[in-house]
């Protein structure tokens, strides 16, 4: 069982997937910071000084016994923008990859090596040309 597991883990696709997951999570952190710290503040200023983190709908008000229950739709909007940016980048990467694959497929394959019969016939032809 251990050998089978080791063979499974050592396959190139699994290692590539692990690297992709790690890079993807780092990329998500960058995009989240980009949206939260760079994109949303100017949008908030353009909308009259709105901080999207504060956009909520209060379902239950705060009392001494109960904390407020809110729907945080501003944070949800930021998450949607994160998703759209990440989805667009992934789309562009896959589009570029597919374009490269098509170019590889369209590249002409080198001609196959001539068979022994073809080589022999070529030699005969050349000898006949020289004999004339």
Short mmCIF file of N, CA and C in Angstrom, two decimals:
data_model
loop_
_atom_site.label_atom_id
_atom_site.label_comp_id
_atom_site.label_asym_id
_atom_site.label_seq_id
_atom_site.Cartn_x
_atom_site.Cartn_y
_atom_site.Cartn_z
N UNK A 1 0.83 -1.19 0.00
CA UNK A 1 0.00 0.00 0.00
C UNK A 1 0.87 1.25 0.00
N UNK A 2 1.96 1.24 0.77
CA UNK A 2 2.85 2.41 0.84
C UNK A 2 3.48 2.69 -0.53
N UNK A 3 3.91 1.62 -1.25
CA UNK A 3 4.52 1.80 -2.56
C UNK A 3 3.51 2.41 -3.54
N UNK A 4 2.28 1.92 -3.48
CA UNK A 4 1.24 2.45 -4.36
C UNK A 4 0.98 3.92 -4.07
N UNK A 5 0.92 4.27 -2.78
CA UNK A 5 0.71 5.66 -2.40
C UNK A 5 1.88 6.53 -2.86
N UNK A 6 3.09 6.04 -2.68
CA UNK A 6 4.29 6.78 -3.09
C UNK A 6 4.28 7.00 -4.60
N UNK A 7 3.91 5.98 -5.36
CA UNK A 7 3.83 6.11 -6.81
C UNK A 7 2.79 7.15 -7.20
N UNK A 8 1.66 7.13 -6.52
CA UNK A 8 0.59 8.09 -6.79
C UNK A 8 1.06 9.51 -6.51
N UNK A 9 1.72 9.72 -5.39
CA UNK A 9 2.16 11.06 -4.99
C UNK A 9 3.26 11.57 -5.91
N UNK A 10 4.12 10.70 -6.37
CA UNK A 10 5.27 11.13 -7.17
C UNK A 10 4.94 11.38 -8.64
N UNK A 11 3.71 11.16 -9.03
CA UNK A 11 3.33 11.45 -10.41
C UNK A 11 3.45 12.95 -10.63
N UNK A 12 3.86 13.33 -11.82
CA UNK A 12 4.06 14.74 -12.15
C UNK A 12 2.81 15.58 -11.98
N UNK A 13 1.65 15.02 -12.32
CA UNK A 13 0.42 15.80 -12.25
C UNK A 13 0.08 16.19 -10.81
N UNK A 14 0.33 15.31 -9.87
CA UNK A 14 0.03 15.60 -8.47
C UNK A 14 0.94 16.71 -7.97
N UNK A 15 2.22 16.64 -8.31
CA UNK A 15 3.15 17.68 -7.87
C UNK A 15 2.80 19.01 -8.52
N UNK A 16 2.44 18.99 -9.80
CA UNK A 16 2.03 20.22 -10.47
C UNK A 16 0.79 20.81 -9.81
N UNK A 17 -0.15 19.96 -9.45
CA UNK A 17 -1.36 20.41 -8.80
C UNK A 17 -1.06 21.04 -7.44
N UNK A 18 -0.16 20.42 -6.68
CA UNK A 18 0.20 20.97 -5.37
C UNK A 18 0.84 22.36 -5.52
N UNK A 19 1.73 22.50 -6.48
CA UNK A 19 2.36 23.80 -6.72
C UNK A 19 1.30 24.82 -7.14
N UNK A 20 0.38 24.41 -8.00
CA UNK A 20 -0.68 25.32 -8.45
C UNK A 20 -1.56 25.78 -7.30
N UNK A 21 -1.88 24.89 -6.38
CA UNK A 21 -2.72 25.26 -5.24
C UNK A 21 -1.99 26.28 -4.35
N UNK A 22 -0.71 26.05 -4.12
CA UNK A 22 0.06 26.98 -3.28
C UNK A 22 0.16 28.35 -3.95
N UNK A 23 0.49 28.37 -5.23
CA UNK A 23 0.59 29.64 -5.95
C UNK A 23 -0.78 30.31 -6.03
N UNK A 24 -1.82 29.52 -6.24
CA UNK A 24 -3.17 30.07 -6.31
C UNK A 24 -3.61 30.72 -5.01
N UNK A 25 -3.28 30.11 -3.89
CA UNK A 25 -3.67 30.72 -2.61
C UNK A 25 -2.88 32.00 -2.37
N UNK A 26 -1.61 32.03 -2.76
CA UNK A 26 -0.83 33.27 -2.63
C UNK A 26 -1.40 34.34 -3.56
N UNK A 27 -1.78 33.95 -4.77
CA UNK A 27 -2.36 34.90 -5.72
C UNK A 27 -3.68 35.45 -5.19
N UNK A 28 -4.48 34.61 -4.56
CA UNK A 28 -5.75 35.07 -4.00
C UNK A 28 -5.51 36.12 -2.93
N UNK A 29 -4.49 35.92 -2.10
CA UNK A 29 -4.18 36.91 -1.06
C UNK A 29 -3.80 38.24 -1.69
N UNK A 30 -3.03 38.19 -2.76
CA UNK A 30 -2.63 39.43 -3.44
C UNK A 30 -3.85 40.13 -4.03
N UNK A 31 -4.72 39.37 -4.69
CA UNK A 31 -5.91 39.97 -5.31
C UNK A 31 -6.84 40.53 -4.23
N UNK A 32 -6.99 39.82 -3.12
CA UNK A 32 -7.85 40.31 -2.04
C UNK A 32 -7.33 41.64 -1.51
N UNK A 33 -6.04 41.73 -1.29
CA UNK A 33 -5.45 42.98 -0.83
C UNK A 33 -5.61 44.07 -1.88
N UNK A 34 -5.41 43.72 -3.14
CA UNK A 34 -5.56 44.69 -4.23
C UNK A 34 -6.96 45.27 -4.25
N UNK A 35 -7.96 44.40 -4.14
CA UNK A 35 -9.35 44.86 -4.17
C UNK A 35 -9.67 45.68 -2.93
N UNK A 36 -9.32 45.15 -1.76
CA UNK A 36 -9.67 45.79 -0.49
C UNK A 36 -8.94 47.11 -0.28
N UNK A 37 -7.65 47.15 -0.63
CA UNK A 37 -6.83 48.31 -0.29
C UNK A 37 -6.62 49.29 -1.43
N UNK A 38 -6.84 48.87 -2.68
CA UNK A 38 -6.56 49.76 -3.81
C UNK A 38 -7.82 50.08 -4.63
N UNK A 39 -8.62 49.08 -4.93
CA UNK A 39 -9.78 49.32 -5.80
C UNK A 39 -10.96 49.91 -5.02
N UNK A 40 -11.29 49.32 -3.89
CA UNK A 40 -12.51 49.72 -3.19
C UNK A 40 -12.45 51.13 -2.58
N UNK A 41 -11.32 51.59 -2.03
CA UNK A 41 -11.33 52.97 -1.49
C UNK A 41 -11.69 54.04 -2.51
N UNK A 42 -11.11 54.05 -3.73
CA UNK A 42 -11.55 55.08 -4.69
C UNK A 42 -13.02 54.94 -5.09
N UNK A 43 -13.49 53.69 -5.19
CA UNK A 43 -14.91 53.51 -5.50
C UNK A 43 -15.76 54.06 -4.37
N UNK A 44 -15.34 53.79 -3.14
CA UNK A 44 -16.07 54.33 -1.98
C UNK A 44 -16.07 55.84 -1.96
N UNK A 45 -14.95 56.47 -2.28
CA UNK A 45 -14.88 57.93 -2.33
C UNK A 45 -15.78 58.46 -3.43
N UNK A 46 -15.78 57.80 -4.60
CA UNK A 46 -16.63 58.22 -5.71
C UNK A 46 -18.11 58.11 -5.35
N UNK A 47 -18.44 57.19 -4.45
CA UNK A 47 -19.85 57.01 -4.04
C UNK A 47 -20.19 57.82 -2.80
N UNK A 48 -19.35 58.78 -2.45
CA UNK A 48 -19.67 59.67 -1.33
C UNK A 48 -19.01 59.26 -0.02
N UNK A 49 -17.84 58.69 -0.08
CA UNK A 49 -17.12 58.34 1.14
C UNK A 49 -17.59 57.07 1.81
N UNK A 50 -18.08 56.13 1.04
CA UNK A 50 -18.60 54.88 1.59
C UNK A 50 -17.44 53.91 1.85
N UNK A 51 -17.41 53.29 3.02
CA UNK A 51 -16.47 52.21 3.30
C UNK A 51 -17.24 50.92 3.13
N UNK A 52 -16.85 50.12 2.16
CA UNK A 52 -17.62 48.92 1.84
C UNK A 52 -17.66 47.92 2.98
N UNK A 53 -16.66 47.95 3.85
CA UNK A 53 -16.68 47.03 4.99
C UNK A 53 -17.81 47.38 5.96
N UNK A 54 -18.26 48.63 5.91
CA UNK A 54 -19.33 49.07 6.82
C UNK A 54 -20.73 48.92 6.22
N UNK A 55 -20.83 48.50 4.98
CA UNK A 55 -22.14 48.34 4.35
C UNK A 55 -22.80 47.07 4.89
N UNK A 56 -23.79 47.26 5.71
CA UNK A 56 -24.48 46.13 6.34
C UNK A 56 -25.97 46.40 6.40
N UNK A 57 -26.70 45.34 6.58
CA UNK A 57 -28.13 45.43 6.88
C UNK A 57 -28.28 44.81 8.26
N UNK A 58 -28.79 45.58 9.19
CA UNK A 58 -28.91 45.11 10.57
C UNK A 58 -30.24 44.39 10.74
N UNK A 59 -30.15 43.10 11.07
CA UNK A 59 -31.36 42.29 11.27
C UNK A 59 -31.84 42.37 12.72
N UNK A 60 -30.89 42.32 13.64
CA UNK A 60 -31.21 42.42 15.07
C UNK A 60 -30.28 43.47 15.66
N UNK A 61 -30.86 44.43 16.37
CA UNK A 61 -30.04 45.50 16.95
C UNK A 61 -29.33 45.01 18.20
N UNK A 62 -28.25 45.69 18.52
CA UNK A 62 -27.45 45.32 19.68
C UNK A 62 -28.19 45.70 20.96
N UNK A 63 -28.19 44.76 21.89
CA UNK A 63 -28.71 45.02 23.22
C UNK A 63 -27.66 44.56 24.21
N UNK A 64 -27.94 44.72 25.49
CA UNK A 64 -26.99 44.28 26.51
C UNK A 64 -26.80 42.76 26.47
N UNK A 65 -27.81 42.05 26.05
CA UNK A 65 -27.76 40.59 26.07
C UNK A 65 -27.40 39.97 24.72
N UNK A 66 -27.68 40.67 23.60
CA UNK A 66 -27.52 40.09 22.27
C UNK A 66 -26.64 41.01 21.41
N UNK A 67 -25.69 40.41 20.73
CA UNK A 67 -24.89 41.17 19.77
C UNK A 67 -25.71 41.40 18.51
N UNK A 68 -25.34 42.41 17.76
CA UNK A 68 -26.07 42.72 16.53
C UNK A 68 -25.89 41.60 15.52
N UNK A 69 -26.96 41.34 14.79
CA UNK A 69 -26.92 40.38 13.69
C UNK A 69 -27.05 41.18 12.41
N UNK A 70 -26.02 41.07 11.53
CA UNK A 70 -26.01 41.88 10.31
C UNK A 70 -25.73 41.03 9.09
N UNK A 71 -26.18 41.53 7.98
CA UNK A 71 -25.80 40.98 6.68
C UNK A 71 -24.75 41.94 6.12
N UNK A 72 -23.53 41.45 5.94
CA UNK A 72 -22.41 42.29 5.51
C UNK A 72 -22.27 42.26 3.99
N UNK A 73 -23.15 42.97 3.30
CA UNK A 73 -23.14 42.92 1.85
C UNK A 73 -21.97 43.69 1.23
N UNK A 74 -21.36 44.61 1.94
CA UNK A 74 -20.19 45.32 1.43
C UNK A 74 -19.00 44.38 1.28
N UNK A 75 -18.77 43.55 2.29
CA UNK A 75 -17.70 42.56 2.22
C UNK A 75 -18.00 41.54 1.13
N UNK A 76 -19.27 41.20 0.98
CA UNK A 76 -19.67 40.28 -0.08
C UNK A 76 -19.36 40.87 -1.46
N UNK A 77 -19.61 42.17 -1.65
CA UNK A 77 -19.28 42.82 -2.91
C UNK A 77 -17.78 42.77 -3.19
N UNK A 78 -16.98 42.98 -2.15
CA UNK A 78 -15.52 42.88 -2.32
C UNK A 78 -15.12 41.47 -2.74
N UNK A 79 -15.75 40.47 -2.15
CA UNK A 79 -15.45 39.08 -2.49
C UNK A 79 -15.84 38.78 -3.92
N UNK A 80 -16.94 39.33 -4.39
CA UNK A 80 -17.36 39.14 -5.79
C UNK A 80 -16.33 39.75 -6.73
N UNK A 81 -15.82 40.93 -6.40
CA UNK A 81 -14.80 41.57 -7.24
C UNK A 81 -13.53 40.73 -7.22
N UNK A 82 -13.13 40.20 -6.06
CA UNK A 82 -11.99 39.28 -5.98
C UNK A 82 -12.18 38.13 -6.96
N UNK A 83 -13.35 37.50 -6.88
CA UNK A 83 -13.65 36.35 -7.72
C UNK A 83 -13.57 36.70 -9.20
N UNK A 84 -14.12 37.84 -9.58
CA UNK A 84 -14.10 38.23 -11.00
C UNK A 84 -12.69 38.46 -11.50
N UNK A 85 -11.85 39.09 -10.68
CA UNK A 85 -10.47 39.33 -11.10
C UNK A 85 -9.72 38.01 -11.23
N UNK A 86 -9.84 37.14 -10.24
CA UNK A 86 -9.15 35.84 -10.29
C UNK A 86 -9.67 35.02 -11.47
N UNK A 87 -10.97 35.01 -11.70
CA UNK A 87 -11.54 34.26 -12.82
C UNK A 87 -11.02 34.79 -14.15
N UNK A 88 -10.92 36.11 -14.28
CA UNK A 88 -10.42 36.70 -15.52
C UNK A 88 -8.96 36.31 -15.76
N UNK A 89 -8.15 36.37 -14.72
CA UNK A 89 -6.74 36.01 -14.87
C UNK A 89 -6.61 34.53 -15.26
N UNK A 90 -7.37 33.66 -14.60
CA UNK A 90 -7.32 32.24 -14.94
C UNK A 90 -7.79 32.02 -16.38
N UNK A 91 -8.82 32.74 -16.80
CA UNK A 91 -9.31 32.65 -18.18
C UNK A 91 -8.21 33.04 -19.16
N UNK A 92 -7.48 34.12 -18.86
CA UNK A 92 -6.42 34.58 -19.76
C UNK A 92 -5.27 33.57 -19.81
N UNK A 93 -4.93 32.97 -18.67
CA UNK A 93 -3.86 31.97 -18.64
C UNK A 93 -4.26 30.75 -19.47
N UNK A 94 -5.48 30.28 -19.29
CA UNK A 94 -5.94 29.10 -20.04
C UNK A 94 -6.06 29.42 -21.53
N UNK A 95 -6.51 30.62 -21.85
CA UNK A 95 -6.60 31.03 -23.25
C UNK A 95 -5.20 31.03 -23.89
N UNK A 96 -4.21 31.57 -23.18
CA UNK A 96 -2.84 31.56 -23.70
C UNK A 96 -2.29 30.16 -23.84
N UNK A 97 -2.56 29.31 -22.86
CA UNK A 97 -2.11 27.92 -22.91
C UNK A 97 -2.73 27.20 -24.11
N UNK A 98 -4.03 27.38 -24.32
CA UNK A 98 -4.70 26.73 -25.45
C UNK A 98 -4.14 27.23 -26.78
N UNK A 99 -3.82 28.51 -26.86
CA UNK A 99 -3.25 29.07 -28.08
C UNK A 99 -1.88 28.45 -28.36
N UNK A 100 -1.08 28.27 -27.32
CA UNK A 100 0.23 27.64 -27.50
C UNK A 100 0.06 26.19 -27.94
N UNK A 101 -0.92 25.48 -27.37
CA UNK A 101 -1.15 24.09 -27.74
C UNK A 101 -1.58 23.99 -29.20
N UNK A 102 -2.42 24.91 -29.66
CA UNK A 102 -2.84 24.90 -31.06
C UNK A 102 -1.67 25.13 -31.99
N UNK A 103 -0.76 26.03 -31.60
CA UNK A 103 0.42 26.28 -32.43
C UNK A 103 1.29 25.04 -32.50
N UNK A 104 1.42 24.30 -31.41
CA UNK A 104 2.20 23.07 -31.42
C UNK A 104 1.56 22.04 -32.35
N UNK A 105 0.22 21.96 -32.30
CA UNK A 105 -0.47 20.99 -33.14
C UNK A 105 -0.39 21.36 -34.60
N UNK A 106 -0.39 22.67 -34.91
CA UNK A 106 -0.37 23.13 -36.29
C UNK A 106 1.03 23.04 -36.89
N UNK A 107 2.05 22.98 -36.07
CA UNK A 107 3.42 22.90 -36.59
C UNK A 107 3.57 21.62 -37.40
N UNK A 108 4.15 21.73 -38.60
CA UNK A 108 4.27 20.52 -39.42
C UNK A 108 5.25 19.54 -38.78
N UNK A 109 4.87 18.30 -38.84
CA UNK A 109 5.72 17.25 -38.30
C UNK A 109 6.85 16.99 -39.29
N UNK A 110 8.02 16.66 -38.79
CA UNK A 110 9.11 16.37 -39.72
C UNK A 110 8.76 15.15 -40.55
N UNK A 111 9.22 15.14 -41.80
CA UNK A 111 8.88 14.00 -42.65
C UNK A 111 9.47 12.72 -42.07
N UNK A 112 8.75 11.62 -42.21
CA UNK A 112 9.25 10.37 -41.65
C UNK A 112 10.49 9.91 -42.42
N UNK A 113 11.30 9.14 -41.74
CA UNK A 113 12.50 8.57 -42.37
C UNK A 113 12.07 7.66 -43.52
N UNK A 114 12.78 7.74 -44.64
CA UNK A 114 12.40 6.86 -45.76
C UNK A 114 12.66 5.39 -45.40
N UNK A 115 11.83 4.54 -45.94
CA UNK A 115 11.98 3.10 -45.67
C UNK A 115 13.19 2.57 -46.42
N UNK A 116 13.56 1.33 -46.11
CA UNK A 116 14.71 0.71 -46.80
C UNK A 116 14.46 0.60 -48.30
N UNK A 117 13.22 0.31 -48.66
CA UNK A 117 12.88 0.18 -50.08
C UNK A 117 13.05 1.52 -50.79
N UNK A 118 12.60 2.59 -50.13
CA UNK A 118 12.73 3.92 -50.73
C UNK A 118 14.20 4.30 -50.88
N UNK A 119 15.00 3.99 -49.89
CA UNK A 119 16.44 4.29 -49.98
C UNK A 119 17.08 3.51 -51.13
N UNK A 120 16.73 2.24 -51.26
CA UNK A 120 17.26 1.41 -52.33
C UNK A 120 16.84 1.94 -53.70
N UNK A 121 15.56 2.32 -53.82
CA UNK A 121 15.08 2.87 -55.09
C UNK A 121 15.76 4.19 -55.42
N UNK A 122 16.03 4.99 -54.40
CA UNK A 122 16.73 6.26 -54.61
C UNK A 122 18.14 6.00 -55.12
N UNK A 123 18.82 5.02 -54.55
CA UNK A 123 20.17 4.68 -54.99
C UNK A 123 20.15 4.20 -56.45
N UNK A 124 19.19 3.35 -56.78
CA UNK A 124 19.06 2.85 -58.16
C UNK A 124 18.82 4.00 -59.12
N UNK A 125 17.95 4.92 -58.75
CA UNK A 125 17.66 6.09 -59.59
C UNK A 125 18.93 6.90 -59.81
N UNK A 126 19.67 7.14 -58.74
CA UNK A 126 20.90 7.93 -58.86
C UNK A 126 21.94 7.25 -59.74
N UNK A 127 22.02 5.93 -59.63
CA UNK A 127 22.98 5.17 -60.46
C UNK A 127 22.56 5.26 -61.91
N UNK A 128 21.27 5.13 -62.18
CA UNK A 128 20.78 5.23 -63.57
C UNK A 128 21.03 6.61 -64.14
N UNK A 129 20.91 7.66 -63.33
CA UNK A 129 21.16 9.02 -63.80
C UNK A 129 22.64 9.18 -64.15
N UNK A 130 23.49 8.61 -63.35
CA UNK A 130 24.92 8.72 -63.59
C UNK A 130 25.34 7.94 -64.83
N UNK A 131 24.64 6.85 -65.09
CA UNK A 131 24.99 6.00 -66.23
C UNK A 131 24.64 6.66 -67.54
N UNK A 132 23.75 7.57 -67.59
CA UNK A 132 23.32 8.22 -68.85
C UNK A 132 24.36 9.13 -69.34
#
